[in-house]
Coordinates of C-alpha atoms in Angstrom, one line a residue:
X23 CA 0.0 0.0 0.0
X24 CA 1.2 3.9 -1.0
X25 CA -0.5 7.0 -1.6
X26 CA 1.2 7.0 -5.4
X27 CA -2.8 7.5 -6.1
X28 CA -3.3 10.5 -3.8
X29 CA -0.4 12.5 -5.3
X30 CA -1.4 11.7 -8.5
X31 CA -4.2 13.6 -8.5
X32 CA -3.2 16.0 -5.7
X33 CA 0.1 16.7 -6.6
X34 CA 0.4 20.2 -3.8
X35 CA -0.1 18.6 -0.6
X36 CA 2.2 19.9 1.9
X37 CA 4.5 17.7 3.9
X38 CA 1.9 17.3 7.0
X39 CA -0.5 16.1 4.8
X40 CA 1.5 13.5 2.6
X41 CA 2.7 12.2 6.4
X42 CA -1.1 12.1 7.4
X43 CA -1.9 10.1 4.4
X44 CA 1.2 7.9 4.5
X45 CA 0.4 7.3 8.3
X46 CA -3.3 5.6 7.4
X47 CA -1.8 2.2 5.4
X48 CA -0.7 0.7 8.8
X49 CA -3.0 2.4 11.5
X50 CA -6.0 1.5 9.4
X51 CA -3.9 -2.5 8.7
X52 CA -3.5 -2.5 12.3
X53 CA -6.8 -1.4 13.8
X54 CA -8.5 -3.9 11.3
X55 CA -6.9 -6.7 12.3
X56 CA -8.6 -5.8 15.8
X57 CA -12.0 -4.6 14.6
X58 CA -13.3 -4.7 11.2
X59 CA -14.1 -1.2 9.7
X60 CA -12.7 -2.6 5.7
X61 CA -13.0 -6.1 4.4
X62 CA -9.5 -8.3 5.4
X63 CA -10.1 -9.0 1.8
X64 CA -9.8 -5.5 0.7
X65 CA -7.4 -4.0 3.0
X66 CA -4.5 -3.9 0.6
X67 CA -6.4 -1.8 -1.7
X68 CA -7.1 0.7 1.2
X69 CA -5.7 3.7 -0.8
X70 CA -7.5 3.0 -4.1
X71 CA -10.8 1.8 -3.1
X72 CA -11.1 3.9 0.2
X73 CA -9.1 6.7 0.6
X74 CA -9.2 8.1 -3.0
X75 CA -12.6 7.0 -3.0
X76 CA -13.6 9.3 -0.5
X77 CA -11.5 12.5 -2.1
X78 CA -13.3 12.0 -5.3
X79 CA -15.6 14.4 -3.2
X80 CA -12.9 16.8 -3.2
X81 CA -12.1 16.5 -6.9
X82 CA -16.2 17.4 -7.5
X83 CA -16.0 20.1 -5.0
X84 CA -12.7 21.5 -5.8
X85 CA -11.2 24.8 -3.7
X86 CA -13.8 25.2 -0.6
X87 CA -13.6 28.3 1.7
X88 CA -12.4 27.8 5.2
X89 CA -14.6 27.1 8.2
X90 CA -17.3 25.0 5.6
X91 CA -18.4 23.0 7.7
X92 CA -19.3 19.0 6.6
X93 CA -21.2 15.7 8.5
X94 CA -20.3 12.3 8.0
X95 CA -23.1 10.1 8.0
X96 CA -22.5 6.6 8.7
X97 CA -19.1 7.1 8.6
X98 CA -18.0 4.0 9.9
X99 CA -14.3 3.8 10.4
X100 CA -13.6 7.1 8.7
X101 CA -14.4 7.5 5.5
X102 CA -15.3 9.8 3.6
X103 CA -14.3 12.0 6.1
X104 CA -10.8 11.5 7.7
X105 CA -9.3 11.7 4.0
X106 CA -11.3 14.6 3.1
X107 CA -10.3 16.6 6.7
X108 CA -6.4 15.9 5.5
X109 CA -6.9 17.4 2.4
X110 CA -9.4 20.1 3.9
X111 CA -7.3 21.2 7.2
X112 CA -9.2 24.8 7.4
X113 CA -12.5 23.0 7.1
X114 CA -14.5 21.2 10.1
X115 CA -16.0 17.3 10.0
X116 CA -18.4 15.8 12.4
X117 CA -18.1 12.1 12.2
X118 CA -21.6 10.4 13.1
X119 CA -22.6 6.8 13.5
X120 CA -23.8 4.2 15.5
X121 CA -21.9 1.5 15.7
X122 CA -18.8 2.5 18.8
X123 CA -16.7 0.3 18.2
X124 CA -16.1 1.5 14.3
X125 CA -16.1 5.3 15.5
X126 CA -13.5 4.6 17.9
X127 CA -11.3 3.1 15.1
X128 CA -11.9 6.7 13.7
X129 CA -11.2 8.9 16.5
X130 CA -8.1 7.0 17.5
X131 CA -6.8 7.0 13.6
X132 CA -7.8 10.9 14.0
X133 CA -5.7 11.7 17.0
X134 CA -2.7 10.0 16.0
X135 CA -2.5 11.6 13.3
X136 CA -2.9 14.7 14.8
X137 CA -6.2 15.9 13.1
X138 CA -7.6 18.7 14.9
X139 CA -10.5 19.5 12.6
X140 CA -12.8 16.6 13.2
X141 CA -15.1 15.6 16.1
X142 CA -17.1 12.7 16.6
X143 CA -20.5 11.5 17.1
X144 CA -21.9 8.2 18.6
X145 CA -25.8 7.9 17.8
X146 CA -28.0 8.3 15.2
X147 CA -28.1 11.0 13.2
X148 CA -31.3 12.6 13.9
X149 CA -30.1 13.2 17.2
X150 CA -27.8 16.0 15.9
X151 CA -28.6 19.4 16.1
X152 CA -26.0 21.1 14.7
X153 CA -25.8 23.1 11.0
X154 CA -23.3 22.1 8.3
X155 CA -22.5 22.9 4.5
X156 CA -22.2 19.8 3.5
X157 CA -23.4 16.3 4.3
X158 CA -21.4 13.7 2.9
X159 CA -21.9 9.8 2.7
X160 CA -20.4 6.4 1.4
X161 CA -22.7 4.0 0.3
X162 CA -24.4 4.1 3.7
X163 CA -28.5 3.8 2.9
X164 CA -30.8 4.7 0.1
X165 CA -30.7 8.1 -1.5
X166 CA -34.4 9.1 0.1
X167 CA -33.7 8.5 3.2
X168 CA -30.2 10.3 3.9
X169 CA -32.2 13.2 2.7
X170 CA -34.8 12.9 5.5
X171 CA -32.2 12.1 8.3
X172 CA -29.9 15.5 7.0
X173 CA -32.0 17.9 5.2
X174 CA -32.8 20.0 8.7
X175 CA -29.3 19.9 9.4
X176 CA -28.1 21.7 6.4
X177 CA -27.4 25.8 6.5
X178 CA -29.5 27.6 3.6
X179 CA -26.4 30.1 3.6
X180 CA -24.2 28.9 1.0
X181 CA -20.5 30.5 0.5
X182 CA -19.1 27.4 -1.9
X183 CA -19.2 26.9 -5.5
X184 CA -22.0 24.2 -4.9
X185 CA -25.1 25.2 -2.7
X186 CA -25.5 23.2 0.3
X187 CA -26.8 20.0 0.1
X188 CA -25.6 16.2 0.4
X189 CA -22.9 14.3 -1.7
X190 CA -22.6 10.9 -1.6
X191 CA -20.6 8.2 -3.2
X192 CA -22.7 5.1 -4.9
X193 CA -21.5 1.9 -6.9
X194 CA -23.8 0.5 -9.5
X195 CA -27.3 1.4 -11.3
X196 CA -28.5 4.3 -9.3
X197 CA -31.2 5.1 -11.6
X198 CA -34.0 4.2 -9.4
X199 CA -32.8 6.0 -6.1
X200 CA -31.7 8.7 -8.0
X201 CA -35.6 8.6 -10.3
X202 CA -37.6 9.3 -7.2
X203 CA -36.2 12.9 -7.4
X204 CA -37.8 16.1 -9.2
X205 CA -35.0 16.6 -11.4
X206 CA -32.5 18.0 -8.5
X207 CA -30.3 15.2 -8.5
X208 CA -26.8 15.6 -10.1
X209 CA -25.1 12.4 -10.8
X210 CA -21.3 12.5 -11.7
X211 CA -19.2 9.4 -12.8
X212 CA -16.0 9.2 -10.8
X213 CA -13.9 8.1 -13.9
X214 CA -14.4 11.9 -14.9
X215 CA -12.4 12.3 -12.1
X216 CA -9.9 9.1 -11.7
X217 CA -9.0 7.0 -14.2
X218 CA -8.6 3.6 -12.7
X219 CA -10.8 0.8 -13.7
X220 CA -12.2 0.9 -10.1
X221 CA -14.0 4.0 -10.4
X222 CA -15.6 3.0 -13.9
X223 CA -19.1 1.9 -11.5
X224 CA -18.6 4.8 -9.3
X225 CA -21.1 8.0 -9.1
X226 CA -21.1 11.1 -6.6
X227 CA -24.5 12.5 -6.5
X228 CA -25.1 15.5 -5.2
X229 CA -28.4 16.9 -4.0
X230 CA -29.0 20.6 -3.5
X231 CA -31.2 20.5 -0.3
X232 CA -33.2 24.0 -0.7
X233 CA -36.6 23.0 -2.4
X234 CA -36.4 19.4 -2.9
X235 CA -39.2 17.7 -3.9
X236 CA -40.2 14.0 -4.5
X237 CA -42.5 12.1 -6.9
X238 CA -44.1 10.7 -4.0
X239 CA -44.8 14.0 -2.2
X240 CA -46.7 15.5 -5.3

């Protein structure tokens, strides 16, 4: 495991970053080997299929201005948001999810490598009440309902090139999830992004939360 496939596409990360992201291969190898937060099976692709993965958010979002604030729904041992909060140090993440035992893989990964712009969550998220910019997700639960869980939770002032609203990485045919929706869903293909074969089934969709409407509401 390397992060060749981080500096690839993010050739101008400074040294504390590239030692953030070089630090993950063997806390997340060792902490899996003691509670499974990434298929055994899958581990050795940690940097493709998980950490790039999760900054193909940051390639759709590009630049952000600092203090945007983002949630992590369901975010399990970390991702999408421990590789996003290295690459965004000047923005904030709120890790949510229920399971302990995978947020503690998080929040120990966190603090060893020293990130101070995350904080963490254990309980569901309608329990939060805090605002954010963003809410991001990884392949968590269907499209419908992350929007009901995060919708209230989302600031209607928007200071980003996107509007507020939810992104969330998908594998497969989406078309259904995404049908249900008014026309407000954006889908993206990752491979517009990444080129490796991996991505080729990938989507970000992104949802603009202010006047969202549904089929079934009408």
């Amino acid at each position: 495991m390397n992060t060749d496939s981080i500096v690839k596409y993010f050739p101008n990360l400074n040294q504390q970053q590239l030692s953030q992201f070089e630090a993950l291969g063997d806390l997340y190898r060792d902490w899996n080997s003691k509670i499974n937060v990434i298929s055994r099976k899958d581990i050795d692709n940690l940097y493709l299929h998980h950490v790039l993965h999760s900054l193909s958010i940051a390639a759709f979002l590009g630049d952000i201005e600092p203090n945007t604030r983002f949630v992590d729904i369901g975010t399990g041992g970390g991702f999408p948001a421990i590789p996003l909060a290295i690459l965004y140090p000047e923005a904030s993440f709120h890790l949510v999810d229920r399971i302990v035992k995978k947020l503690r893989v998080a929040d120990e990964i966190a603090k060893t490598i020293g990130l101070e712009n995350v904080t963490f969550q254990h309980g569901d998220m309608r329990e939060c009440k805090e605002k954010f910019d963003y809410a991001v997700s990884r392949a968590v639960m269907p499209l419908d309902e992350l929007i009901k869980i995060c919708r209230r939770n989302i600031n209607d002032h928007c200071f980003n090139r996107y509007p507020n609203g939810l992104i969330c990485l998908k594998g497969g045919d989406i078309s259904e999830e995404c049908g249900r929706f008014t026309g407000q869903v954006l889908t993206f293909p990752v491979n517009e992004f990444f080129t490796e074969s991996f991505f080729d089934s990938k989507e970000i969709v992104y949802v603009p939360l202010a006047n969202l409407s549904t089929n079934r509401h009408r």
